[in-house]
Coordinates of C-alpha atoms and ligand atoms in Angstrom, one line a residue:
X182 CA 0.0 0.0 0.0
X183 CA 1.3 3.4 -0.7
X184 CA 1.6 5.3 2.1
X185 CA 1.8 9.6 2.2
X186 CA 5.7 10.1 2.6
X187 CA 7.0 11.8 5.8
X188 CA 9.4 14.1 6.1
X189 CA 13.4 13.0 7.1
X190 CA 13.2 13.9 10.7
X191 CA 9.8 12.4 11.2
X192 CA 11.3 9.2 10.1
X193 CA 14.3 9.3 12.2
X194 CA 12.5 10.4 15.2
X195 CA 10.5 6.9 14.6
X196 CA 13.5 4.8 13.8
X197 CA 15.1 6.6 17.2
X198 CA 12.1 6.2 19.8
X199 CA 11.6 2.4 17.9
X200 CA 15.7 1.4 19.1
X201 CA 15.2 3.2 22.5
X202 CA 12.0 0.7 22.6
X203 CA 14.4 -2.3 21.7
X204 CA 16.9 -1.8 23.9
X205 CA 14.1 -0.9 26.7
X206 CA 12.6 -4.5 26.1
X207 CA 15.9 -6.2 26.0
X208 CA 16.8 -4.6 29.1
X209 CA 13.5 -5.7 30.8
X210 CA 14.1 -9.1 29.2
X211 CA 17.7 -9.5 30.3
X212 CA 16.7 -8.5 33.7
X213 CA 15.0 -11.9 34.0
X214 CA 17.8 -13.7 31.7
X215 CA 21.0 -12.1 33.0
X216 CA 22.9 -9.0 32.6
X217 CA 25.2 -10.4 30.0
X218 CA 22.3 -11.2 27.5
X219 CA 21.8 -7.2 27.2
X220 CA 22.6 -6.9 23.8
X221 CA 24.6 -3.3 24.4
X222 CA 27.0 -5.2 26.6
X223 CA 27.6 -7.9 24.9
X224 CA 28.7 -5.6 21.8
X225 CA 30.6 -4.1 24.1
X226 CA 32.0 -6.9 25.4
X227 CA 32.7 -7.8 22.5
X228 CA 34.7 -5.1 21.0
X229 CA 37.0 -5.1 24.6
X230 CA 38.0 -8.8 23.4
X231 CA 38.3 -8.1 19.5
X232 CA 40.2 -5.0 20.6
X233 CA 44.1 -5.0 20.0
X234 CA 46.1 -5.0 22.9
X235 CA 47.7 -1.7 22.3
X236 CA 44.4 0.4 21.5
X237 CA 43.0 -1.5 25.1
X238 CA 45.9 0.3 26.4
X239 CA 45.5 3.1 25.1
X240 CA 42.4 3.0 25.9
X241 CA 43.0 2.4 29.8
X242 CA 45.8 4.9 29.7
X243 CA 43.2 7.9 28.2
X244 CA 40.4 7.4 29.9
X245 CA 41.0 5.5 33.2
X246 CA 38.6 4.4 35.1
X247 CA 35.9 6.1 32.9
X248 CA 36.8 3.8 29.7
X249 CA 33.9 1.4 29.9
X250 CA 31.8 4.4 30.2
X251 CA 33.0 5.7 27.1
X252 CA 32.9 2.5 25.0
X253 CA 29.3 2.1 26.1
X254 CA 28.6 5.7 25.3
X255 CA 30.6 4.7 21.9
X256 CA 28.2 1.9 21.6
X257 CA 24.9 3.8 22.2
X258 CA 26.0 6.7 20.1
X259 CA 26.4 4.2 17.2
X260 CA 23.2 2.7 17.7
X261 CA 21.2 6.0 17.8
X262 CA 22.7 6.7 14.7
X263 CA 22.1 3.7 12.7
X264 CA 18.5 3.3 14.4
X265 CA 17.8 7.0 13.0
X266 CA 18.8 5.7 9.4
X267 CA 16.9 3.4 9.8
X268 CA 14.0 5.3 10.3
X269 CA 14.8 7.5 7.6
X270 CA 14.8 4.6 5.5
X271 CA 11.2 3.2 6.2
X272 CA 9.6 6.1 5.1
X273 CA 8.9 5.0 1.9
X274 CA 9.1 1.6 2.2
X275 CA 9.2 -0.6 5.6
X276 CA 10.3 -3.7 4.4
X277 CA 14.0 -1.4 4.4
X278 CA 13.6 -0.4 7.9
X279 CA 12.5 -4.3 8.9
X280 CA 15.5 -5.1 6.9
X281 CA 17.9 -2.6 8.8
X282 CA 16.4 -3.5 12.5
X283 CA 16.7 -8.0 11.1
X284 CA 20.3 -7.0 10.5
X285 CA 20.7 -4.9 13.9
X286 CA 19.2 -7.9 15.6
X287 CA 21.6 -10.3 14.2
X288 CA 24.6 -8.4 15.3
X289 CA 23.5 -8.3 18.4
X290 CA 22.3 -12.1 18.8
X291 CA 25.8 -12.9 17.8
X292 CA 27.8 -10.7 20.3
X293 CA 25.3 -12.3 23.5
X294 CA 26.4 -16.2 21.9
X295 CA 29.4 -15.6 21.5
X296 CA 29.7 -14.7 24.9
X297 CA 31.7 -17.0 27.2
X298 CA 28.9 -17.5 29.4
X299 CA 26.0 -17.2 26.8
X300 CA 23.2 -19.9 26.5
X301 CA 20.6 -20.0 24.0
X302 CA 18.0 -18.1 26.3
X303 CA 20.4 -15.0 26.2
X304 CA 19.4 -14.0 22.5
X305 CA 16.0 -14.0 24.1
X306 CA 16.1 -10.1 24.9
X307 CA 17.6 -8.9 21.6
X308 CA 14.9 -10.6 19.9
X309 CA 12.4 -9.3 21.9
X310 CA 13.7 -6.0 21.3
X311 CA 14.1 -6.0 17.6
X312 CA 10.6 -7.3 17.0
X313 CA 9.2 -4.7 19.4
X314 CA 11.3 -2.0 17.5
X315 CA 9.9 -3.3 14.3
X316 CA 6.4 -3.5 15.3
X317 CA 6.6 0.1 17.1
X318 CA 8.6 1.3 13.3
X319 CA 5.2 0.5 11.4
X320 CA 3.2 1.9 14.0
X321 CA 4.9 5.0 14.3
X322 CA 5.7 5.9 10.6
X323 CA 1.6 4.9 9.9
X324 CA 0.3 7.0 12.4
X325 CA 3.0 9.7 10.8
X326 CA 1.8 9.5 7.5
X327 CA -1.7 10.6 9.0
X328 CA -5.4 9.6 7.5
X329 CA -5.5 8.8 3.6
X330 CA -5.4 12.2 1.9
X331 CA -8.9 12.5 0.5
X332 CA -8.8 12.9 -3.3
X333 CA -10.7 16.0 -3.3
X334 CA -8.1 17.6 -1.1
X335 CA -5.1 16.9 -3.6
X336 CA -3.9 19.2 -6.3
X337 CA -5.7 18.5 -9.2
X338 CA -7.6 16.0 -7.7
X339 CA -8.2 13.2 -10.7
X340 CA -11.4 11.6 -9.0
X341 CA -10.6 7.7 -9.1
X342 CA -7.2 8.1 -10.4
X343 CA -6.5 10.0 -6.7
X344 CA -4.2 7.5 -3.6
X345 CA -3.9 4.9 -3.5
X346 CA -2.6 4.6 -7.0
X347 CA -0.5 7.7 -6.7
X348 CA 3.0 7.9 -5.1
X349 CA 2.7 10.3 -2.1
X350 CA 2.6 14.0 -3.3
X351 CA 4.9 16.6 -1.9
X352 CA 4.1 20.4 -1.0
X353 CA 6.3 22.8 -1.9
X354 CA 7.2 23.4 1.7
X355 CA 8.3 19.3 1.5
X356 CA 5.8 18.9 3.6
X357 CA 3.7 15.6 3.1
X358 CA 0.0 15.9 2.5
X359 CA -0.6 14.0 4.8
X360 CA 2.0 13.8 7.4
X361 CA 0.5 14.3 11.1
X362 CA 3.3 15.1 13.4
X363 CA 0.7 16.0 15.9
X364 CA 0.3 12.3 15.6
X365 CA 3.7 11.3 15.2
X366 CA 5.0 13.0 18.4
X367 CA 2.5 12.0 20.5
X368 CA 3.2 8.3 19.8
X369 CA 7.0 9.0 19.8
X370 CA 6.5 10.5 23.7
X371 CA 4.7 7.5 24.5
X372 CA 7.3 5.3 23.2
X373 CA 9.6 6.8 25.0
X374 CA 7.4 6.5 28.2
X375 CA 7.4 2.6 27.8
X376 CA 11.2 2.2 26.8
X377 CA 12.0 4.2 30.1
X378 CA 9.5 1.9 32.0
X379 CA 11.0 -0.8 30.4
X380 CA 14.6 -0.1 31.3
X381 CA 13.7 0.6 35.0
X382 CA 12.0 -2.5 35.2
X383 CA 14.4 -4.4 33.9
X384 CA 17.4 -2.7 36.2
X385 CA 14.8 -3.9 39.5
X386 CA 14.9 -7.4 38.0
X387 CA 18.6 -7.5 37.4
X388 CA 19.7 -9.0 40.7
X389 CA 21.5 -5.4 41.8
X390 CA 19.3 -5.7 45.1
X391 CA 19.4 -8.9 45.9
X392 CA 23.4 -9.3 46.2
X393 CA 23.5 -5.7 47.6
X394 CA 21.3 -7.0 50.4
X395 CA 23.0 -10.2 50.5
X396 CA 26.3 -8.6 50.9
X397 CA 24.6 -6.3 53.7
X398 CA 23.5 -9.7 55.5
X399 CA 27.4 -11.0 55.6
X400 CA 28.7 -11.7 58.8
X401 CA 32.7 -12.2 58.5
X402 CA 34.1 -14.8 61.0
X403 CA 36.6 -13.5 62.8
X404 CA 40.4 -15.0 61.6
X405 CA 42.6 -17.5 62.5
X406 CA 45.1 -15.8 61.6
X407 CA 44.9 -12.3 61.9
X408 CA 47.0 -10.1 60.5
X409 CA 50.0 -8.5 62.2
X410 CA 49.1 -5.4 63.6
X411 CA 49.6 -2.3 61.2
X412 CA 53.2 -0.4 63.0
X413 CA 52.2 3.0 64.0
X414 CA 54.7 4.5 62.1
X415 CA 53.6 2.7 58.7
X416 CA 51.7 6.5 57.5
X417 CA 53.5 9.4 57.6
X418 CA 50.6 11.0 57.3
X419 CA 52.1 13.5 54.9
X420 CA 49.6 15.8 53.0
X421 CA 48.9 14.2 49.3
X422 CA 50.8 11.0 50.3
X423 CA 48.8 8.0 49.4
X424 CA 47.6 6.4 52.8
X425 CA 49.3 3.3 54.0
X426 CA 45.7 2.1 53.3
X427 CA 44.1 2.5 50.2
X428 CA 40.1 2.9 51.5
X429 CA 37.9 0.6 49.2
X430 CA 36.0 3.3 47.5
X431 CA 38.9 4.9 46.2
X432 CA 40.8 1.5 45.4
X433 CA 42.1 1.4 41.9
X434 CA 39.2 -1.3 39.7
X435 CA 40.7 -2.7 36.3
X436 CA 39.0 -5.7 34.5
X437 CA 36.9 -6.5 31.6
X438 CA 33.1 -6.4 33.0
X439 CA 30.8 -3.4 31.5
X440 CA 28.5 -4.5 33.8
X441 CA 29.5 -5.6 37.4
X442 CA 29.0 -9.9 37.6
X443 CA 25.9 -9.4 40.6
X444 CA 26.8 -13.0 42.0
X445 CA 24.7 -14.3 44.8
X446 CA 26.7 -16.2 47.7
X447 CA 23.5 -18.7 48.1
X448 CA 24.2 -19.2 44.7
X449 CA 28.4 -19.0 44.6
X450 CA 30.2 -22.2 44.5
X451 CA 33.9 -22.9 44.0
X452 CA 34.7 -25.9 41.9
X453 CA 38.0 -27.1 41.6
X454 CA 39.0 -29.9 39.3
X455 CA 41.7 -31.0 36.4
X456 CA 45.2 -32.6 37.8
X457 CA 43.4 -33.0 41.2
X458 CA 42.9 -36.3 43.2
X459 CA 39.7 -35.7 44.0
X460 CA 37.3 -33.2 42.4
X461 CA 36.2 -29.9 45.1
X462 CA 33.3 -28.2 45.3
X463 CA 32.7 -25.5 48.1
X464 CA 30.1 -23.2 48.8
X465 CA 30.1 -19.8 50.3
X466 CA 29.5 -20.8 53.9
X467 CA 31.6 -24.1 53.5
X468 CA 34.8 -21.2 52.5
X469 CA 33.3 -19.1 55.8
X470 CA 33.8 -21.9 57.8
X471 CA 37.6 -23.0 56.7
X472 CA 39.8 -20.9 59.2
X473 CA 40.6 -17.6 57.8
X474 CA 43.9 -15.3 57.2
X475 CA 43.8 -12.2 57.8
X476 CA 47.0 -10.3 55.4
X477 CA 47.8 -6.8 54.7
X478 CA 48.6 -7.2 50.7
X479 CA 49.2 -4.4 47.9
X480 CA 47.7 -5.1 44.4
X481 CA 49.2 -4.0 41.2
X482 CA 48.4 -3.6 37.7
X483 CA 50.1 -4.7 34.6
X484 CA 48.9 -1.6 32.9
X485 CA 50.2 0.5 35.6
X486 CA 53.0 2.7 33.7
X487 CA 55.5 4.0 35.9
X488 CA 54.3 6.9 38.3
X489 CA 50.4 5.6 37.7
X490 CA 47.9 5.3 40.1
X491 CA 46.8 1.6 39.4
X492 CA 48.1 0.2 43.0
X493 CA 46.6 -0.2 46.1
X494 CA 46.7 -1.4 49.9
X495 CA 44.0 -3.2 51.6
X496 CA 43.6 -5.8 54.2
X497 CA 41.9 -8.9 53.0
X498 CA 40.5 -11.7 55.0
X499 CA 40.1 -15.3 53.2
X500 CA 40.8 -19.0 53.1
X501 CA 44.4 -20.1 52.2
X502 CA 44.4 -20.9 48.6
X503 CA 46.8 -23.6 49.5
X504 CA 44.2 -25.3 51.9
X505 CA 41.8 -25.6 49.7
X506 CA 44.0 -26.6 47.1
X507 CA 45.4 -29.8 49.1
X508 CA 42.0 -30.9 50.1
X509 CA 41.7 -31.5 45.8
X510 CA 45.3 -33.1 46.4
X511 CA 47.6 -31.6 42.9
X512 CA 48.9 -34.1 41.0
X513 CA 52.5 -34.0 39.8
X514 CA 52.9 -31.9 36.5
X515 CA 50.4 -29.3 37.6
X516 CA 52.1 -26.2 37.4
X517 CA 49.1 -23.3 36.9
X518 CA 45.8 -22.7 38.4
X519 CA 43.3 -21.2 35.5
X520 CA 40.7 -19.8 37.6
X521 CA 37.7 -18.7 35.7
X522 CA 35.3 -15.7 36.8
X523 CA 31.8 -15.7 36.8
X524 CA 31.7 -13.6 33.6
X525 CA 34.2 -15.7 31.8
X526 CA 37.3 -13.9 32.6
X527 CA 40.4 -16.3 33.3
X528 CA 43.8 -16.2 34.9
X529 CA 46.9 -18.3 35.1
X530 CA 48.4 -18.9 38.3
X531 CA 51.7 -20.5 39.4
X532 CA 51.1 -23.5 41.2
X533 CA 54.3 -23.0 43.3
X534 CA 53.9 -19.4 44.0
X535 CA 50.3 -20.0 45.8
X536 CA 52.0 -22.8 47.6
X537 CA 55.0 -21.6 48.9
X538 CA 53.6 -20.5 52.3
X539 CA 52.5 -16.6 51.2
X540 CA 49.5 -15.2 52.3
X541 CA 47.7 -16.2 48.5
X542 CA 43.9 -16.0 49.5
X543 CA 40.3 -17.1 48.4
X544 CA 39.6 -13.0 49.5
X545 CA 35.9 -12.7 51.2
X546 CA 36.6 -8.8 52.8
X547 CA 38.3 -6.2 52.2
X548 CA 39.4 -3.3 55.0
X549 CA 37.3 -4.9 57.4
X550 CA 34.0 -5.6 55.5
X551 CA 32.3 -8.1 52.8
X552 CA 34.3 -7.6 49.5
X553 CA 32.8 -5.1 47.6
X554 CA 31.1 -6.2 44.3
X555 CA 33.2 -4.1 42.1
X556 CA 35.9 -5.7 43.8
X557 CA 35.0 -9.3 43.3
X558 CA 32.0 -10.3 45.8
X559 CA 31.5 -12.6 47.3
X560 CA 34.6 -14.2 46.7
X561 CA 37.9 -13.1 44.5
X562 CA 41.9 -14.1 44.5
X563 CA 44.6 -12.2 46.3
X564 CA 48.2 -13.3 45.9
X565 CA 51.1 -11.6 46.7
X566 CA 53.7 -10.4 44.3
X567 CA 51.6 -11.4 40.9
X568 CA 50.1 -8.9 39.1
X569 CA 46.6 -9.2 39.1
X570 CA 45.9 -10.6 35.5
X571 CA 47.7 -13.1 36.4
X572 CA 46.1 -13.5 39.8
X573 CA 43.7 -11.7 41.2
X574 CA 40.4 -13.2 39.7
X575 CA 37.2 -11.4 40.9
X576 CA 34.3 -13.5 41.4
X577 CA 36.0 -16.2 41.3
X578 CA 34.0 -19.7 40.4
X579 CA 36.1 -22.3 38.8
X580 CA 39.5 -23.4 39.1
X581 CA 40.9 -25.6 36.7
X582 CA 44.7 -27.6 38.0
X583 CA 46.4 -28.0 35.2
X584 CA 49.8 -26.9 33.1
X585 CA 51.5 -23.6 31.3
X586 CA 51.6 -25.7 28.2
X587 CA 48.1 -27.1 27.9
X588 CA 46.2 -23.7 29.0
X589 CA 46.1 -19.8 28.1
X590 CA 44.8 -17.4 30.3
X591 CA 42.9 -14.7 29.2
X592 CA 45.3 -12.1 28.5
X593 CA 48.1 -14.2 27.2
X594 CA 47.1 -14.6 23.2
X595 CA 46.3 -10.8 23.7
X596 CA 50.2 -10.1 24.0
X597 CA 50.5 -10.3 27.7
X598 CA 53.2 -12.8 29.1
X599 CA 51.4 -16.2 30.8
X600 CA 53.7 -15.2 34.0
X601 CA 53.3 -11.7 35.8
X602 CA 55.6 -11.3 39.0
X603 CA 55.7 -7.7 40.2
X604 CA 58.3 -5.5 39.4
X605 CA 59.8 -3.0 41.9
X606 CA 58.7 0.2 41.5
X607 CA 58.7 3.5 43.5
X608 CA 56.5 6.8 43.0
X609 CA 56.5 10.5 43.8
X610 CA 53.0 11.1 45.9
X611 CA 54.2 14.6 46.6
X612 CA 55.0 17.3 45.1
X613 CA 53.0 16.4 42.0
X614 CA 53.7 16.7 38.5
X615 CA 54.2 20.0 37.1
X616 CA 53.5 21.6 40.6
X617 CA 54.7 25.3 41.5
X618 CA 56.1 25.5 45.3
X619 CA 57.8 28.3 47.4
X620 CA 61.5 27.7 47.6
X621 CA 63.2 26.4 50.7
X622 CA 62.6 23.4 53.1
X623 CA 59.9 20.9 51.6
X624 CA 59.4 17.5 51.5
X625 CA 59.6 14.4 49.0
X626 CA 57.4 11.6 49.6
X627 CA 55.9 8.6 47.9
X628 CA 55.6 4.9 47.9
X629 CA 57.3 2.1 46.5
X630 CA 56.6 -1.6 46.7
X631 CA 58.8 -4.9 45.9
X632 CA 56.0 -7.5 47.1
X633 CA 57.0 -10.5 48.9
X634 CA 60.5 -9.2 49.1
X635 CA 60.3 -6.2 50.8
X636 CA 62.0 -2.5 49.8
X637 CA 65.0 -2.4 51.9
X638 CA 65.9 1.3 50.5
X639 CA 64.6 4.4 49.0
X640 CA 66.8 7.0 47.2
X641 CA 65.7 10.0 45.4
X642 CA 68.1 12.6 43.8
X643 CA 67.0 16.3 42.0
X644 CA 68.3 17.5 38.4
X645 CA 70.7 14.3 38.1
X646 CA 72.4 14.7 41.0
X647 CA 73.9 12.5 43.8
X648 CA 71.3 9.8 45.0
X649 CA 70.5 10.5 48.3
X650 CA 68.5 8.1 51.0
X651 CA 65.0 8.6 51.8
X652 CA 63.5 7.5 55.4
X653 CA 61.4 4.7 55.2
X654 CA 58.2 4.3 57.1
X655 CA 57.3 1.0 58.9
X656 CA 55.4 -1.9 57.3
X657 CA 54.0 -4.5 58.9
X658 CA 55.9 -7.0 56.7
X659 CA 57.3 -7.8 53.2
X660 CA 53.8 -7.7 51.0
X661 CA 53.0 -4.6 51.3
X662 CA 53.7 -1.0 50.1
X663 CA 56.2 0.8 51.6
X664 CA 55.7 4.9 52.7
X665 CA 59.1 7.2 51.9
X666 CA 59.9 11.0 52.2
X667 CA 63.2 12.9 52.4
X668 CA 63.9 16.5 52.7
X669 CA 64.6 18.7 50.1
X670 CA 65.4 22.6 50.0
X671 CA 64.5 24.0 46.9
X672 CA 66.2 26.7 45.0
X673 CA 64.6 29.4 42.5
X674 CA 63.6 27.4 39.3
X675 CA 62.5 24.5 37.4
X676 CA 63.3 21.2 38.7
X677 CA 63.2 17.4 38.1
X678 CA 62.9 14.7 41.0
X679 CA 63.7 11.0 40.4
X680 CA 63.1 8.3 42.8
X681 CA 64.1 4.3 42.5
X682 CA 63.8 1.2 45.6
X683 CA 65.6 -1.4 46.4
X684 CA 64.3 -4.4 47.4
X685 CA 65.6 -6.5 50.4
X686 CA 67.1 -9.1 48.1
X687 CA 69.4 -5.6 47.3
X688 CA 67.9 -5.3 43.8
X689 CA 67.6 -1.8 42.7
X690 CA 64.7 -1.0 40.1
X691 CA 66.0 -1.1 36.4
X692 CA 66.2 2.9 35.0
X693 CA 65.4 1.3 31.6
X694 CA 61.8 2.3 30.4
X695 CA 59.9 -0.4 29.0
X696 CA 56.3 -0.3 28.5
X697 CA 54.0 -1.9 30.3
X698 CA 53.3 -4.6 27.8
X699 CA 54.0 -7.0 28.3
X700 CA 54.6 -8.2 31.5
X701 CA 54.9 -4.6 33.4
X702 CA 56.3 -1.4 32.9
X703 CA 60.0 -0.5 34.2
X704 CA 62.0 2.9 34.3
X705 CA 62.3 5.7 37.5
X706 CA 59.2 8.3 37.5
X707 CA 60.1 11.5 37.4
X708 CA 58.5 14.9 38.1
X709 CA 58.9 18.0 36.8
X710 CA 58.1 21.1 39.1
X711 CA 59.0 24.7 40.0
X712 CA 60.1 26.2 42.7
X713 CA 59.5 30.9 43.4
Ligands
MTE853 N1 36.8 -11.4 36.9 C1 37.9 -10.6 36.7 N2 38.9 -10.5 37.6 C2 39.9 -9.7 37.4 C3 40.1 -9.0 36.2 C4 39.1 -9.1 35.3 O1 39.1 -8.5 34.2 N3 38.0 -9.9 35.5 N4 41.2 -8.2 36.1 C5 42.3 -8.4 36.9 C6 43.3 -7.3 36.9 S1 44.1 -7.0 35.4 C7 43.6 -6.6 38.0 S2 44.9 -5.5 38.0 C8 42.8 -6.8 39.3 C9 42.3 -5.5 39.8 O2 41.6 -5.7 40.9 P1 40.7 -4.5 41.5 O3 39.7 -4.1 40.4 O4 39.9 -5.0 42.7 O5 41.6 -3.4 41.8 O6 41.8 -7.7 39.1 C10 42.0 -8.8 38.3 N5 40.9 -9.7 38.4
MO854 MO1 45.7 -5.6 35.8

């Protein structure tokens, strides 16, 4: 049937409130799924893993923290666009819109499979959503092209000749004869109305509450083995020095989720199998139960170029890795632990380093209450002296016993090495980067970390001069960050500071730069400042 044509923006203000509508249903849909079967995720999922290594970097390095709020924001900006073409396209004939929205649909079926976590049921949502957005397309664009213009009431009107024979006649104004935008936004406001009820909906459904509440209702046992008391003297409490403490909310937060695993710790079970004697599974309160170490343990990034903030200091509570591991009983040959998250994310994980006797955790807390579910809830990996790609698995599920040569973590065919100890570094806290001071008596001060060995020495030296030795704080033992400052007078002018550790083995940090990939960044930070 031939239908009046409407103008360009009334089609892509159809094709626009019709893909709000789709992804409003396939959020209400995935809140009853799962979170991963969002179709918007999954493409953005999608593009973190089809992403190349360096551009991930970059990508980290430009936008921090805010990256997956950018790709997102990539992703929906992309979708607007194409879902306004769309519209623009139907206008004259649907079965191009229907066409547009079929091939949408498929993109986004394909991202949720191709998940690692994806079932069948996940594709559920997109569906939904595309045929909604289809169905609300027709609807909108019909009730945009208005009431059959009357033959009487066209130019020339040609009696029985008149629509629907004719192809939709234009006013000079472009203006269709019988375009109703009266019509058109009224329907597009109530579209919207249902794609924002939709959404909400499907947010409520999404499990957020429930494991906020269930993490609410944790009660930690107290440890076994609690952790050596912090030394007094371990914060300088020096103005814009990091504390010795890093509080969980502002806690550094790398990994590959868009949106946050929401795992339930009725639900949570540990399962560890592969060179074992005899297969594990554990639940939450089975871990609660096991006694619990209490250790004071920094975590570090890969990513983390020299000087960047990507390091942190809690205290962690949890079950020895290594108890849990010799209740499976490790066969000989086993030489990594590929620990699986609950979104699919792996690591590999030197047999010998979790069982040499650190403090190499199943983590439940952090700084004194339930791990926070950014930060892995209910249960992640902390070991000391491993970055955490190679380590430090958040919502942590599966662990698979097996060797370097038969598995690949995650990261490693993305150009990251299969084996991530930490390398020493040390950073200026204060004065900052490109600071202006008075001159005369200030003070230097930073941290530096060499975990599971210790830093034994800080030196620092201005404009390439002599090295001179910093005063350490305390720590409460080798795992940890370690506080520094030194005096310094300042004369009239520009100035750069350096700063290098050694660790207790007497290993002093390379002044080589390398970049972080890929198995860490190396070279001294530096900072530039001026002194008046
Ligand atoms: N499930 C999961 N765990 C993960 C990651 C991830 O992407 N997914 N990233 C790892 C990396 S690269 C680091 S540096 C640490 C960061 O832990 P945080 O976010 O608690 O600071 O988590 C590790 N654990
Ligand atoms: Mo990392």
């Amino acid at each position: 049937m031939q239908r009046n044509e409407i103008p360009a923006w009334a089609g892509a203000l159809a094709g626009l409130v019709s893909g709000g509508l789709a992804l409003g249903i396939a959020q209400l849909a995935a809140g009853l799924v799962g979170p991963g079967a969002f179709p918007v995720v999954a493409v953005g999922d999608a593009t973190v893993d089809l992403t190349p290594a360096p551009v991930k970097d970059f990508a980290i390095r430009t936008f921090g923290e805010n990256d997956k709020a950018v790709l997102v924001g990539g992703v929906l900006v992309v979708l607007a666009a194409v879902a306004a073409l769309i519209g623009v396209w139907s206008r004259r004939r649907l079965s191009h819109g229907f066409a547009g929205l079929t091939a949408f649909g498929a993109i986004g079926v394909l991202a949720v499979l191709t998940r690692p976590d994806a079932a069948l049921p996940d594709a559920l949502p997109t569906v939904a959503g595309v045929a909604v957005a289809a169905w609300a397309l027709s609807w909108l664009v019909r009730r945009a092209a208005g009431a059959p213009v009357p033959a009487e009431a066209r130019e020339g009107g040609e009696g029985a000749k008149a629509w629907p024979e004719r192809p939709a006649v234009m006013r000079a104004g472009g203006v269709a004869a019988g375009f109703d935008r009266r019509r058109l936004l009224t329907g597009a406001a109530g579209g919207v109305a249902v794609a924002g009820a939709a959404a909400l909906l499907g947010r409520q459904f999404g499990g957020r509450q429930a494991v906020d509440a269930a993490r609410a209702g944790v009660r930690l046992p107290a440890p076994a083995t609690p952790a050596r008391p912090i030394p007094a003297g371990a914060d300088l409490r020096i103005g814009g020095l990091s504390p010795f403490v890093t509080p969980n909310r502002d806690f550094y937060r790398v990994d590959t989720a868009l949106v946050v695993p929401q795992v339930d710790p009725r639900d949570w079970t540990l399962r560890i199998h592969g060179l074992v004697d005899r297969p594990v599974e554990l639940t939450y309160a089975d871990l609660l139960k096991l006694p619990l170490t209490e250790a004071d343990v920094t975590l570090t990034c890969v990513s983390n170029e020299v000087g960047g903030p990507y390091v942190g200091n809690a205290r962690w509570l949890g079950a020895r890795m290594a108890d849990v591991l010799r209740r499976a009983g490790l066969r000989s040959g086993a030489d990594m632990l590929l620990s699986t998250s609950a979104d699919g994310f792996t690591c590999g994980t030197p047999v010998d380093v979790v069982m040499d006797g650190r403090d190499a955790l199943f983590a439940v807390a952090m700084n004194g209450e339930a791990l926070p579910v950014d930060h892995g809830f209910p249960v992640r990996q902390v070991v000391p002296g491993l970055y955490g790609y190679v380590s430090a698995t958040k919502w942590v599920v599966d662990i698979k016993v097996t060797r370097f040569d038969t598995d690949q973590a995650y990261w490693t065919p993305r150009g990251w090495s299969a084996k991530g100890p930490i390398k020493t570094q040390s950073r200026i806290d204060v004065p900052k980067a490109g600071d202006s001071l008075p001159a005369g008596a200030t003070t230097i001060a930073g941290v530096a970390w060499a975990q599971h060995t210790g830093v034994a020495a800080v030196e620092v030296r201005v404009d390439g001069g002599q090295w001179r030795q910093a005063r350490l704080a305390e720590v409460p033992g080798p795992d940890t960050w370690r506080q520094w400052s030194i005096d310094w007078t300042a004369t009239p002018g520009e100035h750069t500071i350096e700063v290098r550790a050694t660790d207790a083995a007497g290993r002093t940090q390379t002044d080589r730069q390398a970049p972080s990939a890929p198995d860490g960044a190396t070279g001294l930070h530096a900072v530039k400042v001026r002194a008046a």
